[in-house]
Amino acid sequence: MVELRFRDDAAVDEPGTTLDGFLDQSNATAVRIEAGEDVRRLLPFLDRLRLVEIAFPTYRDGRGYSAARILREAGYTGELRAAGDVLVDQLWFMRRTGFDSFAPEKALDPAAVERALNRYASVYQRAADGRPPVWKLRHG
Amino acid sequence: MYRYDQYDQAIVDARVDEFRDQVARRLSGEFTEDQFKPLRLKNGLYLQLHAYMLRVAIPYGTLDGRQMRMLAHIARKYDRDYGHFTTRQNIQYNWIKLEEAGDILADLASVEMHAIQTSGNCIRNISSDQFAGAAADEVGDPRPWAELLRQWSTFHPEFSYLPRKFKIAVVGSDTDRAAIQLHDIGLQLVEQGGELGFKVFVGGGMGRTPIIGACIKDFLPARHFLSYQEAILRVYNRYGRRDNIYKARIKILVTELGAEEFARQVEAEWREILPLGIDAPVAEIERIEGFFAPPPFETGLADDVDLSDPDFAVWVKQNVHAHKVPGYAIATISLKPVGGIPGDASSAQIERIADLAERYSFDEIRVTHAQNLVLPHVRKADLYALWQGLRDADLANANLDLASDIIACPGLDYCSLANARSIPVAQALAERLAPIERDPGELKIKISGCINACGHHHAGHIGILGVDRKGEENYQLLLGGSGAEDASLAKIIGPGFTQDGVVEAVDKVLGRYRELRTDGERFLDTYRRVGVDPFKAAVYG
């Protein structure tokens, strides 16, 4: 269940189909990517996609961060949801790589979420969140 | 020396707050140890056999007197009055109380230091050449690039949950003093047609599957430094194995794909991300380079050193290297007293080195991957006074790169992963070999207390690996490794030994070497020329 959402548009109701299912089906608008599946296969269909849900089977499995960034770098602007073993300590990195909704298996403490997302005022790298890296702040 | 600006300081300070909060939640019982573990491991805090161990980052092994004094202060106030310098150019404290971990990080932050990413499956402390900025043979100073990597890799949002840990080393000369071919990524600064760039090695490493890295790019233009690293890490993050912890390092991916195919995938990924503005601008490189400008060297200094004190003369011959500026020298402080613990230094010794660095080395200190320290810029005229200052603190061991200059991991005396003790083996070997060590000359002995190879036994001219054999400590002997530019992997020569037995075996190997060597041959040269058989025969009869 979606617990955190950083978007103003209406949530997508339809459940995400599997990647193979999505590629076989011309009208689906939501897809679920399992860890290890290649999100680049979605790139020809970004226009009709409204939701990509990326599975985190365990928080230690970081493949989803690359998947998210690849989609955002390719221009995907729909909802990008992290689902599964999503813990408060990973939220900041997930936001930075382009996730804008979260369906954690275990409920998150809202105060801890607030702290985690506002802890760091600046960042060292360009990612998918539009934040300028520190070198940009230093040199304009 | 790099100095933090307000951005760097704010990031490190925020990390201290975050970790204090995590420790408080553990102490209050809100976190179980299982929940706390991944969090503390992101910050170099391990639970070892007897206590918490804290690993503090010393980025590219460079620090100043103020930072050294803080390391001494931490050893005195929070630990048992000593610290342990590691093969990754870091320092570890072995007897840390969880309640005090936040205070230690705050103390470190006050001198622009931290323990960020000194453990966990992320990009670890960047290592480099301990002679950077001083070596006569360097194309360029690797430290600005290492600092750029430090910043880029700190809290990298995409690469903080990699399949496994990830180690990067950067050097600036053909002589490899940082074992770059045994790193996940090894980078060598090179020049091509007047342009600076990097030779890129990938997939080296030790551990249970030792592999020498493959060169996947002969010349990476320096302006694309970060984007190319990003491409390598992305390919690894997506395709590195996650089904088996022992096959999760990038070296396995590179081996399974083949270096050529891996390089092709990196190039393809690189083309995708090159337009995204990931590379830092020239202005940022220049800003960082400004911090590493040469210190105000004097000109016209004499190159003569008065060697009339014979003990001093021995130390100069063994521990002093040529500097790129006339009248200066590079002095290595050996942390390998015979009978001591390799890499350990007391608070008083750490403070003494801080004093001497301030007085004689433009306030600069380096840590080496062989667990020694370096004063990189010493006037030759000051070498004698420096040596006297070291001698008074039991720091004038004249054994650099000799048999008693042994790399050893903490082993079963401290480490929860170890199968056997390393320290007593190092001590026994040093005591046995020190009286005869000047004759063979350069001899690199490296000891690990388990297959994880923190003591670099694969890269030892003579390597020793401690294993558990039916509940008994047993030591395997390996010969022929090198972590230098002529990198090679040592091979096990036969059945293992007891602790006493392995000392005897090394003695026999060296005896055979003395019979076989030609003039000027090091042990490694002789081994490479004659092969393992004569040594096997000497050891096993």
XYZ file of C-alpha atoms in Angstrom:
681
model
C 0.000 0.000 0.000
C 1.258 3.440 -0.961
C 2.237 5.277 2.155
C 4.143 8.255 0.858
C 3.544 10.093 -2.366
C 5.263 13.223 -3.594
C 3.009 13.951 -6.559
C -0.066 16.093 -7.103
C -1.716 14.064 -9.851
C -4.238 11.320 -9.177
C -2.789 7.982 -8.158
C -2.935 5.170 -10.690
C -5.427 2.546 -9.603
C -4.516 -0.323 -11.871
C -1.995 -2.779 -10.445
C 1.325 -2.908 -12.238
C 1.590 -5.721 -14.735
C 4.750 -7.758 -15.142
C 7.362 -6.471 -17.539
C 6.696 -9.252 -20.050
C 2.956 -8.724 -19.634
C 3.360 -5.010 -20.276
C 5.449 -5.549 -23.380
C 2.771 -7.928 -24.760
C -0.120 -5.624 -24.015
C -0.596 -2.374 -25.899
C -2.915 -0.576 -23.484
C -1.401 -1.081 -20.021
C -0.202 2.072 -18.266
C 1.344 0.554 -15.131
C 4.183 -1.910 -14.831
C 6.044 -3.609 -12.019
C 9.797 -4.173 -12.423
C 11.386 -6.952 -10.431
C 14.975 -6.568 -9.259
C 17.299 -7.473 -12.105
C 14.866 -6.765 -14.935
C 16.146 -4.345 -17.546
C 14.141 -1.115 -17.426
C 15.647 -0.031 -20.719
C 13.087 -2.334 -22.353
C 10.466 0.200 -21.272
C 12.075 3.150 -22.997
C 10.051 2.929 -26.259
C 6.829 3.133 -24.219
C 7.481 5.945 -21.758
C 4.737 8.138 -23.260
C 1.943 5.836 -22.248
C 3.353 4.789 -18.886
C 1.812 6.386 -15.815
C 3.255 4.160 -13.116
C 6.439 2.159 -12.798
C 6.707 0.197 -9.601
C 10.195 -1.059 -8.765
C 10.542 -3.947 -6.353
C 13.043 -3.972 -3.497
C 13.057 -7.592 -2.308
C 15.518 -6.561 0.402
C 16.891 -3.125 1.223
C 20.375 -4.468 0.439
C 19.457 -4.998 -3.205
C 20.390 -1.664 -4.780
C 19.561 -2.437 -8.407
C 16.369 -0.405 -8.164
C 18.334 2.818 -7.725
C 19.931 2.378 -11.141
C 16.601 1.377 -12.663
C 14.993 4.557 -11.351
C 17.720 6.835 -12.573
C 17.766 5.253 -16.024
C 14.030 5.929 -16.406
C 14.335 9.529 -15.251
C 17.390 10.138 -17.440
C 15.348 8.882 -20.404
C 12.687 11.474 -19.644
C 10.075 9.456 -17.797
C 7.868 11.811 -15.781
C 5.183 9.448 -14.494
C 4.980 7.965 -11.034
C 7.991 5.966 -9.912
C 7.223 3.838 -6.919
C 9.589 1.930 -4.615
C 7.864 -1.128 -3.192
C 8.919 -3.773 -0.730
C 11.718 -3.601 1.851
C 11.805 0.185 1.870
C 13.212 1.547 5.122
C 13.488 5.099 6.352
C 17.266 5.024 5.923
C 16.949 4.483 2.182
C 14.315 7.134 1.442
C 16.760 9.949 0.843
C 18.709 7.974 -1.749
C 15.473 6.826 -3.356
C 14.179 10.370 -3.641
C 17.485 11.421 -5.172
C 17.362 8.688 -7.818
C 13.889 9.730 -8.904
C 11.348 7.795 -6.842
C 8.311 9.841 -5.960
C 6.097 7.320 -4.220
C 6.721 4.597 -1.689
C 4.940 1.412 -0.744
C 6.970 0.012 2.160
C 6.180 -3.394 3.602
C 6.433 -2.044 7.125
C 4.932 1.295 8.100
C 7.379 4.183 8.464
C 7.462 6.614 11.359
C 6.440 10.008 9.876
C 8.786 11.945 12.169
C 11.717 9.751 11.139
C 10.785 10.224 7.470
C 10.767 13.973 7.948
C 14.212 13.876 9.584
C 15.666 11.564 6.944
C 14.506 13.680 4.024
C 15.757 16.950 5.452
C 19.021 15.909 7.062
C 21.420 16.900 4.298
C 21.283 20.439 2.934
C 23.576 19.747 0.007
C 24.768 16.884 -2.147
C 27.973 15.992 -3.971
C 26.572 14.485 -7.151
C 24.084 15.152 -9.857
C 21.302 12.567 -9.739
C 17.652 12.511 -10.809
C 16.246 15.010 -8.312
C 17.491 18.196 -9.930
C 19.536 19.173 -6.880
C 22.687 21.002 -7.864
C 25.855 19.241 -6.762
C 28.107 21.140 -4.380
C 30.474 22.015 -7.234
C 27.622 23.833 -8.947
C 26.989 25.862 -5.792
C 30.692 26.640 -5.536
C 31.144 27.808 -9.104
C 27.690 28.795 -10.301
C 46.120 19.559 2.110
C 42.471 19.788 1.191
C 40.413 21.962 3.534
C 36.654 21.686 3.958
C 34.462 24.590 2.943
C 31.032 25.182 4.495
C 29.435 22.541 2.277
C 31.888 19.783 3.175
C 31.668 20.640 6.857
C 27.854 20.736 6.853
C 27.664 17.279 5.250
C 30.035 15.732 7.797
C 28.286 17.510 10.702
C 24.913 16.261 9.502
C 26.312 12.735 9.437
C 27.422 13.082 13.065
C 23.871 14.122 14.044
C 22.385 11.247 12.069
C 24.675 8.688 13.648
C 24.128 10.057 17.160
C 20.414 9.620 16.554
C 20.904 6.037 15.342
C 23.092 5.154 18.342
C 20.548 6.672 20.738
C 17.817 4.543 19.175
C 19.955 1.431 19.606
C 20.792 2.268 23.220
C 17.147 2.937 24.047
C 16.196 -0.450 22.629
C 14.196 1.033 19.737
C 16.553 -0.803 17.378
C 17.577 -4.397 17.787
C 21.204 -5.230 16.978
C 19.973 -6.692 13.666
C 18.322 -3.404 12.734
C 21.262 -1.343 13.924
C 23.921 -3.395 12.185
C 23.460 -2.091 8.626
C 23.381 1.468 9.956
C 26.537 1.237 12.050
C 28.294 -0.572 9.227
C 27.698 2.431 6.987
C 29.875 4.289 9.417
C 32.782 1.950 10.066
C 31.544 0.657 13.406
C 32.064 -3.109 13.658
C 31.249 -5.434 16.524
C 34.419 -7.504 16.933
C 35.395 -10.322 19.261
C 35.797 -8.191 22.372
C 34.365 -4.739 21.672
C 33.197 -2.321 19.008
C 35.868 -1.351 16.490
C 35.714 2.033 14.766
C 37.456 2.537 11.441
C 38.218 6.180 10.694
C 38.793 7.292 7.111
C 42.079 8.930 6.192
C 41.241 9.955 2.621
C 44.084 8.942 0.279
C 46.211 8.504 3.402
C 46.911 12.223 3.820
C 46.624 14.167 7.064
C 48.164 17.049 8.983
C 49.482 17.528 12.508
C 46.202 18.832 13.860
C 44.394 15.728 12.600
C 47.131 13.417 13.943
C 46.762 15.029 17.371
C 43.050 14.341 17.260
C 43.741 10.688 16.420
C 45.999 10.561 19.500
C 43.338 12.270 21.609
C 40.734 9.722 20.525
C 43.089 6.845 21.317
C 43.752 8.255 24.762
C 40.240 9.329 25.687
C 38.078 6.630 24.132
C 40.389 3.678 23.558
C 43.370 2.044 25.230
C 45.916 4.660 24.294
C 46.768 3.290 20.850
C 45.448 3.038 17.324
C 46.060 0.680 14.412
C 46.925 1.965 10.922
C 45.484 -0.299 8.242
C 46.291 -1.519 4.748
C 43.624 0.827 3.408
C 45.421 3.862 4.799
C 42.835 4.193 7.577
C 43.116 3.993 11.356
C 41.140 1.612 13.544
C 40.345 1.786 17.226
C 39.745 -1.567 18.842
C 38.078 -0.870 22.173
C 35.232 1.536 21.478
C 32.153 1.972 23.655
C 28.957 2.393 21.671
C 27.835 5.191 24.010
C 30.854 7.242 22.957
C 30.784 6.635 19.199
C 28.859 9.848 18.492
C 31.291 11.925 20.539
C 34.225 10.431 18.643
C 32.643 11.349 15.312
C 32.015 14.888 16.576
C 35.657 15.159 17.632
C 36.721 13.916 14.206
C 34.410 16.365 12.438
C 36.082 19.227 14.349
C 39.276 18.453 12.396
C 37.569 17.683 9.059
C 37.585 13.919 9.448
C 34.920 11.227 9.463
C 34.207 7.499 9.313
C 31.759 7.683 6.414
C 31.705 4.585 4.183
C 34.634 2.890 5.888
C 32.549 -0.286 5.778
C 29.438 -1.590 4.060
C 28.680 -2.441 0.430
C 29.549 0.977 -0.897
C 32.505 2.923 -2.279
C 35.120 2.870 0.463
C 37.922 5.250 1.359
C 39.903 6.226 -1.753
C 43.532 5.154 -1.483
C 46.592 6.587 -3.185
C 50.370 6.808 -3.400
C 51.930 7.828 -0.103
C 54.614 9.713 -2.048
C 52.080 11.807 -4.021
C 53.294 15.344 -4.581
C 56.824 14.384 -3.554
C 57.852 11.479 -5.799
C 60.450 12.248 -8.411
C 58.682 10.042 -10.962
C 55.088 11.307 -11.009
C 53.222 12.570 -14.072
C 50.820 14.492 -11.866
C 49.537 14.593 -8.310
C 46.844 11.934 -7.833
C 45.427 13.518 -4.658
C 43.113 16.121 -6.281
C 41.502 13.290 -8.245
C 41.226 11.189 -5.112
C 39.539 14.095 -3.316
C 37.160 14.543 -6.249
C 36.326 10.840 -5.940
C 35.866 11.193 -2.181
C 33.246 13.862 -2.684
C 31.507 12.166 -5.606
C 31.324 8.838 -3.766
C 30.110 10.299 -0.450
C 26.444 9.341 -0.041
C 26.171 8.522 -3.737
C 22.453 7.836 -4.029
C 22.738 5.178 -6.733
C 25.771 3.325 -5.394
C 25.193 2.984 -1.657
C 23.758 -0.558 -1.884
C 26.190 -2.236 -4.249
C 26.495 -6.019 -4.487
C 29.623 -5.766 -2.341
C 32.256 -3.318 -1.086
C 34.126 -1.262 -3.644
C 37.683 0.028 -3.429
C 39.314 2.596 -5.705
C 42.990 3.601 -5.785
C 44.652 6.405 -7.767
C 48.350 6.865 -8.519
C 50.349 9.343 -10.572
C 53.450 7.423 -11.597
C 54.562 4.217 -13.296
C 55.855 2.940 -9.976
C 52.788 1.592 -8.240
C 52.948 2.133 -4.488
C 49.202 1.686 -3.974
C 48.566 -1.771 -5.487
C 46.132 -0.343 -8.031
C 45.882 -3.607 -9.972
C 44.465 -5.244 -6.856
C 41.589 -2.779 -6.505
C 38.035 -2.817 -7.860
C 39.079 0.222 -9.870
C 42.735 1.226 -10.246
C 43.515 4.565 -11.862
C 46.878 5.725 -13.110
C 47.421 9.320 -14.203
C 49.084 9.396 -17.618
C 49.841 12.008 -20.228
C 49.044 11.729 -23.924
C 49.911 14.477 -26.369
C 50.113 17.029 -23.549
C 46.713 16.065 -22.169
C 46.204 14.475 -18.748
C 44.143 11.363 -18.486
C 43.860 8.007 -16.773
C 44.676 4.432 -17.501
C 41.772 2.473 -16.011
C 42.086 -0.977 -14.458
C 39.006 -2.852 -13.284
C 38.294 -6.037 -11.425
C 41.409 -6.559 -9.363
C 41.169 -7.755 -5.803
C 42.322 -10.165 -3.171
C 39.974 -12.022 -0.831
C 39.139 -15.639 -1.530
C 39.373 -15.190 -5.307
C 42.471 -13.096 -6.012
C 42.542 -11.510 -9.461
C 44.780 -8.936 -11.100
C 42.782 -6.103 -12.637
C 42.343 -5.749 -16.384
C 43.058 -2.508 -18.213
C 39.773 -1.513 -19.851
C 40.803 1.934 -21.026
C 44.256 3.158 -21.984
C 43.397 6.822 -21.878
C 40.372 8.347 -20.181
C 40.537 12.122 -20.669
C 40.640 13.759 -17.237
C 37.617 15.938 -18.004
C 35.446 12.813 -18.125
C 36.844 11.328 -14.952
C 33.632 11.103 -12.930
C 31.215 10.148 -15.691
C 33.338 7.145 -16.593
C 33.496 5.977 -12.959
C 29.750 6.391 -12.853
C 29.386 4.167 -15.919
C 31.571 1.431 -14.391
C 29.638 1.540 -11.132
C 26.289 1.439 -12.905
C 27.196 -1.647 -14.911
C 28.420 -3.271 -11.710
C 25.392 -2.222 -9.661
C 23.006 -3.626 -12.266
C 24.795 -6.820 -13.188
C 27.137 -7.727 -10.335
C 26.080 -10.977 -8.684
C 23.887 -10.703 -5.620
C 23.086 -14.390 -5.176
C 26.358 -15.313 -3.492
C 28.352 -12.975 -1.261
C 31.579 -14.697 -2.315
C 30.946 -13.968 -5.974
C 29.624 -10.445 -5.588
C 32.753 -8.353 -6.128
C 33.187 -6.643 -9.496
C 36.152 -8.931 -10.278
C 33.746 -11.866 -10.683
C 31.526 -9.887 -13.071
C 34.539 -8.797 -15.116
C 35.843 -12.369 -15.199
C 32.492 -13.891 -16.130
C 31.817 -11.348 -18.895
C 35.428 -11.060 -20.004
C 37.243 -7.730 -19.739
C 36.479 -6.826 -23.342
C 32.734 -7.312 -23.009
C 32.720 -5.535 -19.662
C 34.572 -2.605 -21.254
C 32.028 -2.553 -24.086
C 29.137 -2.345 -21.640
C 30.850 0.450 -19.733
C 31.428 2.391 -22.956
C 27.755 1.977 -23.909
C 26.620 3.170 -20.489
C 29.117 6.017 -20.594
C 27.678 7.263 -23.901
C 24.235 7.386 -22.255
C 25.328 9.431 -19.276
C 27.989 11.637 -20.835
C 25.484 14.383 -21.775
C 23.979 14.519 -18.276
C 26.491 16.888 -16.709
C 27.925 14.451 -14.202
C 31.525 15.558 -14.640
C 32.776 18.299 -12.363
C 33.799 21.455 -14.252
C 37.417 22.481 -14.743
C 36.937 25.227 -12.163
C 36.227 22.614 -9.497
C 39.278 20.531 -10.422
C 41.373 23.689 -10.239
C 39.866 24.643 -6.891
C 40.804 21.243 -5.458
C 44.237 21.286 -7.101
C 44.881 24.605 -5.393
C 44.867 22.837 -2.025
C 47.614 20.507 -3.200
C 49.962 23.159 -4.535
C 53.559 22.403 -3.572
C 54.565 23.776 -0.166
C 57.045 26.699 -0.176
C 60.179 24.653 -0.821
C 63.473 26.463 -0.341
C 65.855 26.591 -3.263
C 69.599 26.201 -3.291
C 69.692 23.635 -0.485
C 72.593 21.233 -0.280
C 71.984 17.583 -1.140
C 74.641 16.337 1.276
C 73.706 14.376 4.370
C 76.237 13.779 7.146
C 76.151 10.012 7.634
C 78.860 9.768 10.281
C 76.431 8.322 12.846
C 76.225 4.688 11.690
C 72.725 4.017 13.055
C 71.454 7.118 11.290
C 73.209 6.054 8.109
C 71.402 2.715 8.172
C 68.060 4.440 8.631
C 68.733 6.881 5.775
C 69.720 4.045 3.466
C 66.611 2.052 4.283
C 63.820 4.532 5.036
C 64.600 7.645 2.975
C 63.595 8.122 -0.672
C 64.433 10.661 -3.340
C 62.290 13.800 -3.495
C 61.492 15.707 -6.661
C 62.926 18.915 -5.189
C 66.708 19.183 -4.657
C 67.694 19.333 -1.001
C 64.565 17.479 0.164
C 63.830 13.842 0.935
C 60.886 11.574 1.722
C 61.170 9.855 5.111
C 59.176 6.750 6.007
C 58.452 6.033 9.656
C 58.252 2.296 10.138
C 55.513 1.145 12.508
C 57.103 -2.304 12.605
C 59.361 -2.520 15.643
C 60.631 -6.069 16.025
C 58.278 -7.803 18.449
C 55.619 -5.112 18.065
C 52.203 -5.192 16.421
C 52.380 -4.118 12.762
C 50.656 -0.766 12.241
C 50.035 0.031 15.900
C 51.074 3.376 17.356
C 50.568 4.782 20.847
C 48.974 8.157 21.510
C 52.363 9.531 22.515
C 53.936 8.262 19.288
C 51.131 9.702 17.176
C 51.618 13.059 18.883
C 55.361 12.897 18.420
C 54.872 12.307 14.691
C 52.485 15.281 14.560
C 55.204 17.443 16.170
C 57.871 16.243 13.797
C 55.640 16.722 10.756
C 54.927 20.302 11.782
C 58.577 21.007 12.399
C 60.157 19.185 9.460
C 57.580 18.272 6.791
C 55.355 21.273 6.082
C 52.770 19.769 8.426
C 52.075 16.771 6.185
C 51.816 13.091 7.073
C 50.879 10.128 4.909
C 49.732 6.629 5.753
C 50.978 3.783 3.547
C 49.142 0.629 2.576
C 52.034 -1.243 4.221
C 50.910 0.233 7.572
C 53.745 2.743 7.903
C 53.735 6.547 8.001
C 55.542 9.030 5.785
C 56.825 12.563 6.213
C 56.862 13.556 2.545
C 58.833 16.807 2.465
C 61.871 16.823 4.766
C 64.919 19.025 4.178
C 67.931 16.754 3.940
C 69.626 19.047 6.435
C 66.865 18.166 8.935
C 67.012 14.394 8.516
C 69.348 13.850 11.447
C 67.246 15.918 13.849
C 64.129 14.125 12.569
C 65.747 10.737 13.112
C 66.736 11.674 16.664
C 63.177 12.753 17.358
C 61.886 9.451 16.003
C 64.469 7.389 17.868
C 63.468 8.932 21.190
C 59.921 7.691 20.582
C 60.966 4.196 19.403
C 60.020 5.130 15.858
C 63.387 4.922 14.111
C 63.076 1.303 12.956
C 65.328 1.100 9.916
C 63.498 -1.800 8.285
C 61.359 -0.361 5.484
C 60.592 -3.077 2.897
C 62.799 -5.579 4.743
C 61.753 -8.914 6.213
C 60.547 -7.467 9.516
C 58.417 -4.793 7.774
C 55.502 -7.208 7.751
C 51.922 -6.425 6.798
C 49.541 -8.263 9.112
C 45.816 -8.033 9.661
C 44.505 -7.899 13.268
C 43.663 -11.608 13.015
C 42.075 -13.711 15.706
C 43.387 -11.423 18.447
C 40.634 -8.960 17.485
C 38.672 -9.867 14.383
C 35.408 -11.790 14.412
C 36.038 -13.143 10.902
C 39.529 -14.501 11.555
C 40.413 -18.207 11.669
C 43.905 -17.773 13.085
C 46.098 -15.209 14.788
C 48.313 -13.055 12.569
C 50.084 -10.822 15.072
C 52.080 -13.533 16.920
C 53.236 -14.961 13.582
C 54.419 -11.522 12.484
C 56.215 -11.061 15.783
C 57.919 -14.457 15.681
C 58.988 -13.981 12.061
C 60.302 -10.478 12.689
C 62.335 -11.699 15.652
C 63.767 -14.581 13.658
C 64.553 -12.594 10.505
C 65.556 -9.152 11.774
C 69.180 -10.140 12.475
C 69.685 -11.292 8.861
C 67.243 -9.056 6.994
C 69.748 -6.630 5.453
C 71.252 -9.362 3.334
C 68.194 -10.312 1.257
C 67.146 -6.660 0.996
C 63.609 -6.006 -0.234
C 61.327 -8.760 1.006
C 57.619 -8.250 1.455
C 56.013 -10.635 3.906
C 52.237 -10.334 4.271
C 50.063 -12.240 6.711
C 46.281 -12.705 6.777
C 44.363 -14.475 9.521
C 41.643 -15.640 7.145
C 40.800 -16.015 3.506
C 39.449 -12.450 3.275
C 43.081 -11.390 2.820
C 43.106 -8.067 4.708
C 46.809 -8.775 5.279
C 47.370 -8.956 1.484
C 48.976 -12.412 1.592
C 48.280 -12.901 -2.128
C 50.534 -9.922 -2.869
C 53.390 -10.942 -0.590
C 56.753 -11.994 -1.959
C 56.125 -14.379 0.897
C 52.509 -14.677 1.961
C 51.084 -16.470 4.957
C 47.434 -17.406 5.284
C 46.024 -18.511 8.619
C 43.278 -21.135 8.392
C 41.370 -23.291 10.811
C 42.196 -26.979 10.516
C 40.017 -29.082 12.788
C 40.012 -26.422 15.470
C 43.754 -25.763 15.251
C 45.413 -22.691 13.794
C 47.237 -23.702 10.645
C 49.323 -21.552 8.338
C 49.698 -21.915 4.591
C 52.805 -20.588 2.898
C 52.566 -18.737 -0.425
C 55.377 -17.469 -2.615
C 55.790 -15.064 -5.504
C 53.197 -12.335 -5.072
C 53.607 -8.633 -5.752
C 51.334 -5.636 -5.258
C 53.563 -3.326 -7.267
C 53.489 -2.383 -10.963
C 54.683 -5.924 -11.743
C 51.653 -7.337 -9.901
C 51.474 -11.091 -9.450
C 49.601 -13.483 -7.205
C 51.424 -15.652 -4.704
C 50.786 -19.394 -4.845
C 50.404 -21.863 -1.998
C 53.407 -24.181 -2.057
C 52.061 -27.178 -0.156
C 50.543 -28.416 3.114
C 50.250 -25.921 5.979
C 52.204 -25.581 9.203
C 51.869 -24.772 12.867
C 52.932 -21.295 13.920
C 56.452 -22.446 14.759
C 56.528 -24.563 11.634
C 55.730 -21.679 9.304
C 58.525 -19.593 10.802
C 60.924 -22.504 10.176
C 59.598 -22.881 6.638
C 60.197 -19.196 5.816
C 63.703 -19.542 7.190
C 64.316 -22.522 4.896
C 62.920 -20.641 1.890
C 65.305 -17.777 2.530
C 68.204 -20.199 3.011
C 67.491 -21.746 -0.378
C 67.197 -18.266 -1.917
C 70.662 -17.341 -0.622
C 72.061 -20.413 -2.365
C 70.290 -19.737 -5.643
C 70.373 -15.992 -6.103
C 72.594 -14.202 -8.532
C 74.108 -10.825 -7.721
C 71.561 -8.197 -6.799
C 68.556 -10.484 -7.073
C 65.760 -9.963 -4.591
C 63.913 -13.020 -3.346
C 61.056 -12.264 -5.745
C 63.435 -12.101 -8.727
C 65.023 -15.416 -7.843
C 61.629 -17.035 -7.323
C 60.439 -15.810 -10.704
C 63.590 -17.101 -12.350
C 63.781 -20.576 -10.785
C 60.142 -21.316 -9.952
C 58.664 -22.930 -6.894
C 60.285 -26.388 -6.965
C 63.625 -25.622 -5.267
C 61.760 -23.900 -2.455
C 59.292 -26.747 -2.089
C 62.199 -29.141 -1.827
C 63.865 -26.974 0.801
C 60.713 -26.785 2.910
C 59.228 -30.282 2.554
C 62.476 -32.171 1.931
